[in-house]
PDB file of C-alpha atoms in Angstrom:
ATOM      1  CA  MET M   1     -22.775   2.619  14.430  1.00  0.00           C
ATOM      2  CA  THR M   2     -22.057  -0.462  12.219  1.00  0.00           C
ATOM      3  CA  GLY M   3     -19.924   0.511   9.204  1.00  0.00           C
ATOM      4  CA  THR M   4     -19.199  -1.667   6.188  1.00  0.00           C
ATOM      5  CA  PHE M   5     -15.893  -1.896   4.303  1.00  0.00           C
ATOM      6  CA  THR M   6     -15.693  -2.911   0.625  1.00  0.00           C
ATOM      7  CA  THR M   7     -12.557  -2.927  -1.813  1.00  0.00           C
ATOM      8  CA  ARG M   8     -11.697  -3.704  -5.278  1.00  0.00           C
ATOM      9  CA  THR M   9      -8.835  -3.405  -7.582  1.00  0.00           C
ATOM     10  CA  VAL M  10      -9.366  -1.950 -10.871  1.00  0.00           C
ATOM     11  CA  ASP M  11      -6.718  -2.363 -13.807  1.00  0.00           C
ATOM     12  CA  VAL M  12      -5.479   0.566 -15.694  1.00  0.00           C
ATOM     13  CA  THR M  13      -3.544   0.436 -19.118  1.00  0.00           C
ATOM     14  CA  THR M  14      -1.067   3.789 -19.345  1.00  0.00           C
ATOM     15  CA  ASP M  15       0.522   2.840 -22.759  1.00  0.00           C
ATOM     16  CA  SER M  16       4.075   2.992 -21.627  1.00  0.00           C
ATOM     17  CA  ALA M  17       3.283   6.900 -21.796  1.00  0.00           C
ATOM     18  CA  GLU M  18       3.229  10.056 -19.749  1.00  0.00           C
ATOM     19  CA  THR M  19      -0.367  10.248 -18.862  1.00  0.00           C
ATOM     20  CA  MET M  20      -3.714  11.046 -16.986  1.00  0.00           C
ATOM     21  CA  HIS M  21      -6.309   8.330 -16.732  1.00  0.00           C
ATOM     22  CA  ASP M  22      -9.744   9.478 -15.589  1.00  0.00           C
ATOM     23  CA  LEU M  23     -10.866   7.153 -12.623  1.00  0.00           C
ATOM     24  CA  THR M  24     -14.063   8.684 -12.012  1.00  0.00           C
ATOM     25  CA  ASN M  25     -16.593   6.720 -13.761  1.00  0.00           C
ATOM     26  CA  ALA M  26     -14.796   3.564 -12.352  1.00  0.00           C
ATOM     27  CA  CYS M  27     -15.423   5.339  -8.918  1.00  0.00           C
ATOM     28  CA  THR M  28     -19.230   6.151  -9.636  1.00  0.00           C
ATOM     29  CA  ALA M  29     -19.538   2.394 -10.804  1.00  0.00           C
ATOM     30  CA  PHE M  30     -17.767   0.872  -7.661  1.00  0.00           C
ATOM     31  CA  LEU M  31     -20.051   3.228  -5.188  1.00  0.00           C
ATOM     32  CA  ARG M  32     -23.153   2.444  -7.472  1.00  0.00           C
ATOM     33  CA  GLU M  33     -22.344  -1.291  -6.672  1.00  0.00           C
ATOM     34  CA  VAL M  34     -21.273  -1.217  -2.813  1.00  0.00           C
ATOM     35  CA  ALA M  35     -22.467   2.038  -1.132  1.00  0.00           C
ATOM     36  CA  HIS M  36     -26.409   1.231  -1.353  1.00  0.00           C
ATOM     37  CA  GLY M  37     -27.073   5.027  -0.817  1.00  0.00           C
ATOM     38  CA  ARG M  38     -25.121   5.240   2.512  1.00  0.00           C
ATOM     39  CA  ASP M  39     -22.856   8.231   3.533  1.00  0.00           C
ATOM     40  CA  GLY M  40     -19.015   7.373   3.879  1.00  0.00           C
ATOM     41  CA  LEU M  41     -15.550   7.930   2.726  1.00  0.00           C
ATOM     42  CA  LEU M  42     -14.011   6.455  -0.762  1.00  0.00           C
ATOM     43  CA  ASN M  43     -10.275   6.018  -0.473  1.00  0.00           C
ATOM     44  CA  VAL M  44      -8.378   5.614  -3.763  1.00  0.00           C
ATOM     45  CA  PHE M  45      -4.989   4.403  -3.554  1.00  0.00           C
ATOM     46  CA  THR M  46      -2.295   3.239  -6.232  1.00  0.00           C
ATOM     47  CA  PRO M  47       0.485   1.013  -4.934  1.00  0.00           C
ATOM     48  CA  HIS M  48       2.824   2.165  -7.560  1.00  0.00           C
ATOM     49  CA  ALA M  49       6.271   3.734  -6.714  1.00  0.00           C
ATOM     50  CA  THR M  50       5.487   5.985  -9.994  1.00  0.00           C
ATOM     51  CA  SER M  51       2.301   6.831 -10.024  1.00  0.00           C
ATOM     52  CA  GLY M  52       0.075   9.436  -8.020  1.00  0.00           C
ATOM     53  CA  LEU M  53      -3.533  10.507  -8.041  1.00  0.00           C
ATOM     54  CA  ALA M  54      -5.131  13.890  -8.412  1.00  0.00           C
ATOM     55  CA  VAL M  55      -8.280  15.558  -8.178  1.00  0.00           C
ATOM     56  CA  ILE M  56      -8.316  17.971 -10.948  1.00  0.00           C
ATOM     57  CA  GLU M  57     -10.269  19.486 -13.730  1.00  0.00           C
ATOM     58  CA  THR M  58     -10.094  17.334 -16.972  1.00  0.00           C
ATOM     59  CA  GLY M  59     -10.727  18.139 -20.517  1.00  0.00           C
ATOM     60  CA  ALA M  60     -10.135  22.126 -20.435  1.00  0.00           C
ATOM     61  CA  GLY M  61      -6.447  21.824 -20.536  1.00  0.00           C
ATOM     62  CA  SER M  62      -5.810  21.562 -16.932  1.00  0.00           C
ATOM     63  CA  ASP M  63      -4.603  17.563 -17.255  1.00  0.00           C
ATOM     64  CA  ASN M  64      -2.201  18.670 -19.954  1.00  0.00           C
ATOM     65  CA  ASP M  65      -1.118  21.999 -17.636  1.00  0.00           C
ATOM     66  CA  LEU M  66      -0.185  19.260 -14.844  1.00  0.00           C
ATOM     67  CA  LEU M  67       1.824  17.093 -16.995  1.00  0.00           C
ATOM     68  CA  ALA M  68       3.623  20.199 -18.300  1.00  0.00           C
ATOM     69  CA  ALA M  69       4.259  21.472 -14.613  1.00  0.00           C
ATOM     70  CA  LEU M  70       5.766  18.002 -13.656  1.00  0.00           C
ATOM     71  CA  ARG M  71       7.945  17.981 -16.631  1.00  0.00           C
ATOM     72  CA  GLU M  72       9.423  21.462 -15.665  1.00  0.00           C
ATOM     73  CA  VAL M  73       9.678  20.120 -11.760  1.00  0.00           C
ATOM     74  CA  LEU M  74      10.802  16.827 -12.459  1.00  0.00           C
ATOM     75  CA  PRO M  75      12.600  16.996 -16.154  1.00  0.00           C
ATOM     76  CA  ALA M  76      13.488  13.479 -17.742  1.00  0.00           C
ATOM     77  CA  ASP M  77      17.093  13.784 -17.773  1.00  0.00           C
ATOM     78  CA  ASP M  78      20.274  12.287 -15.779  1.00  0.00           C
ATOM     79  CA  ARG M  79      19.797  14.097 -12.410  1.00  0.00           C
ATOM     80  CA  TRP M  80      17.653  11.357 -10.989  1.00  0.00           C
ATOM     81  CA  ARG M  81      19.551   8.523  -9.510  1.00  0.00           C
ATOM     82  CA  ASP M  82      17.615   5.027  -9.102  1.00  0.00           C
ATOM     83  CA  ARG M  83      19.527   1.828  -7.865  1.00  0.00           C
ATOM     84  CA  HIS M  84      17.014   0.062  -9.886  1.00  0.00           C
ATOM     85  CA  GLY M  85      17.327   1.360 -13.230  1.00  0.00           C
ATOM     86  CA  GLY M  86      20.274   3.591 -13.440  1.00  0.00           C
ATOM     87  CA  ALA M  87      20.219   7.427 -13.932  1.00  0.00           C
ATOM     88  CA  GLY M  88      17.038   8.757 -15.150  1.00  0.00           C
ATOM     89  CA  PRO M  89      14.423   6.503 -14.162  1.00  0.00           C
ATOM     90  CA  GLY M  90      14.543   7.973 -10.501  1.00  0.00           C
ATOM     91  CA  ARG M  91      12.219  10.961 -11.865  1.00  0.00           C
ATOM     92  CA  GLY M  92       9.326   8.679 -11.633  1.00  0.00           C
ATOM     93  CA  HIS M  93       9.798   7.941  -8.134  1.00  0.00           C
ATOM     94  CA  MET M  94       9.936  11.384  -7.072  1.00  0.00           C
ATOM     95  CA  LEU M  95       6.270  12.019  -8.621  1.00  0.00           C
ATOM     96  CA  PRO M  96       4.188  10.321  -5.313  1.00  0.00           C
ATOM     97  CA  ALA M  97       6.244  13.132  -3.228  1.00  0.00           C
ATOM     98  CA  LEU M  98       4.250  15.599  -5.466  1.00  0.00           C
ATOM     99  CA  VAL M  99       0.965  13.814  -6.726  1.00  0.00           C
ATOM    100  CA  PRO M 100       0.308  11.386  -3.693  1.00  0.00           C
ATOM    101  CA  PRO M 101      -0.803   7.890  -4.363  1.00  0.00           C
ATOM    102  CA  HIS M 102      -4.173   8.459  -2.361  1.00  0.00           C
ATOM    103  CA  ALA M 103      -7.118  10.471  -2.189  1.00  0.00           C
ATOM    104  CA  THR M 104      -9.862  10.225   0.119  1.00  0.00           C
ATOM    105  CA  LEU M 105     -13.098  11.523  -1.186  1.00  0.00           C
ATOM    106  CA  PRO M 106     -16.789  11.963   0.668  1.00  0.00           C
ATOM    107  CA  VAL M 107     -19.521   9.664  -0.206  1.00  0.00           C
ATOM    108  CA  ILE M 108     -22.940  11.037   0.467  1.00  0.00           C
ATOM    109  CA  GLY M 109     -26.068   9.043  -0.367  1.00  0.00           C
ATOM    110  CA  GLY M 110     -24.146   6.739  -2.066  1.00  0.00           C
ATOM    111  CA  GLU M 111     -23.019   9.332  -4.269  1.00  0.00           C
ATOM    112  CA  LEU M 112     -19.352  10.569  -4.931  1.00  0.00           C
ATOM    113  CA  VAL M 113     -19.073  14.330  -3.727  1.00  0.00           C
ATOM    114  CA  LEU M 114     -16.686  16.412  -6.555  1.00  0.00           C
ATOM    115  CA  GLY M 115     -16.926  19.896  -7.324  1.00  0.00           C
ATOM    116  CA  THR M 116     -17.817  21.192 -10.531  1.00  0.00           C
ATOM    117  CA  SER M 117     -15.880  19.847 -13.451  1.00  0.00           C
ATOM    118  CA  GLN M 118     -13.441  17.692 -10.808  1.00  0.00           C
ATOM    119  CA  SER M 119     -12.211  14.451 -11.926  1.00  0.00           C
ATOM    120  CA  VAL M 120     -10.491  11.791 -10.236  1.00  0.00           C
ATOM    121  CA  VAL M 121      -7.224  10.950 -12.394  1.00  0.00           C
ATOM    122  CA  LEU M 122      -4.149   8.351 -12.174  1.00  0.00           C
ATOM    123  CA  VAL M 123      -1.011  10.011 -12.836  1.00  0.00           C
ATOM    124  CA  THR M 124       2.051   8.921 -14.418  1.00  0.00           C
ATOM    125  CA  THR M 125       5.314  10.171 -15.678  1.00  0.00           C
ATOM    126  CA  ASP M 126       7.031   6.784 -15.599  1.00  0.00           C
ATOM    127  CA  ARG M 127       7.334   5.055 -19.432  1.00  0.00           C
ATOM    128  CA  GLY M 128       8.481   1.864 -18.174  1.00  0.00           C
ATOM    129  CA  GLY M 129       5.598  -0.278 -17.530  1.00  0.00           C
ATOM    130  CA  PRO M 130       2.055   0.393 -19.026  1.00  0.00           C
ATOM    131  CA  ASP M 131      -0.094  -1.526 -16.423  1.00  0.00           C
ATOM    132  CA  ARG M 132      -1.384   0.137 -13.377  1.00  0.00           C
ATOM    133  CA  GLN M 133      -3.635  -1.013 -10.434  1.00  0.00           C
ATOM    134  CA  VAL M 134      -5.671   1.283  -8.559  1.00  0.00           C
ATOM    135  CA  ARG M 135      -7.713  -0.114  -5.401  1.00  0.00           C
ATOM    136  CA  LEU M 136     -11.118   1.553  -4.537  1.00  0.00           C
ATOM    137  CA  SER M 137     -12.075   1.293  -0.997  1.00  0.00           C
ATOM    138  CA  PHE M 138     -15.559   2.504   0.440  1.00  0.00           C
ATOM    139  CA  LEU M 139     -16.274   2.812   4.187  1.00  0.00           C
ATOM    140  CA  GLY M 140     -19.762   3.509   5.179  1.00  0.00           C
TER     141      GLY M 140
END
């Protein structure tokens, strides 16, 4: 079996705010270009110490609920230690332990397979930098 591997980086601007950014359309467009009707896997990865990726329902309140839950679990206070930025910013560095920086998703017939109302989202609680990259990789 001969497979192909194709990868691309997508730039995301998060406006220096705690946010979720929907990547589903970017994933779908990437697969439309590279999958050519093949089955395989889409790996989504963000190389940032303060971001993660989630597969979650968006638009019905779950996105805001996730951010609220993260605020409870990772409050923005001085309990976090970060040798790079002093007290406080270490909160964002804990995020990938709860919301991993990667997701691997099935592709069938060149189409991303998600459940009803599921979306692929970039999650960030760090307000330090507005620019993020996400790497999309198709193996099929």
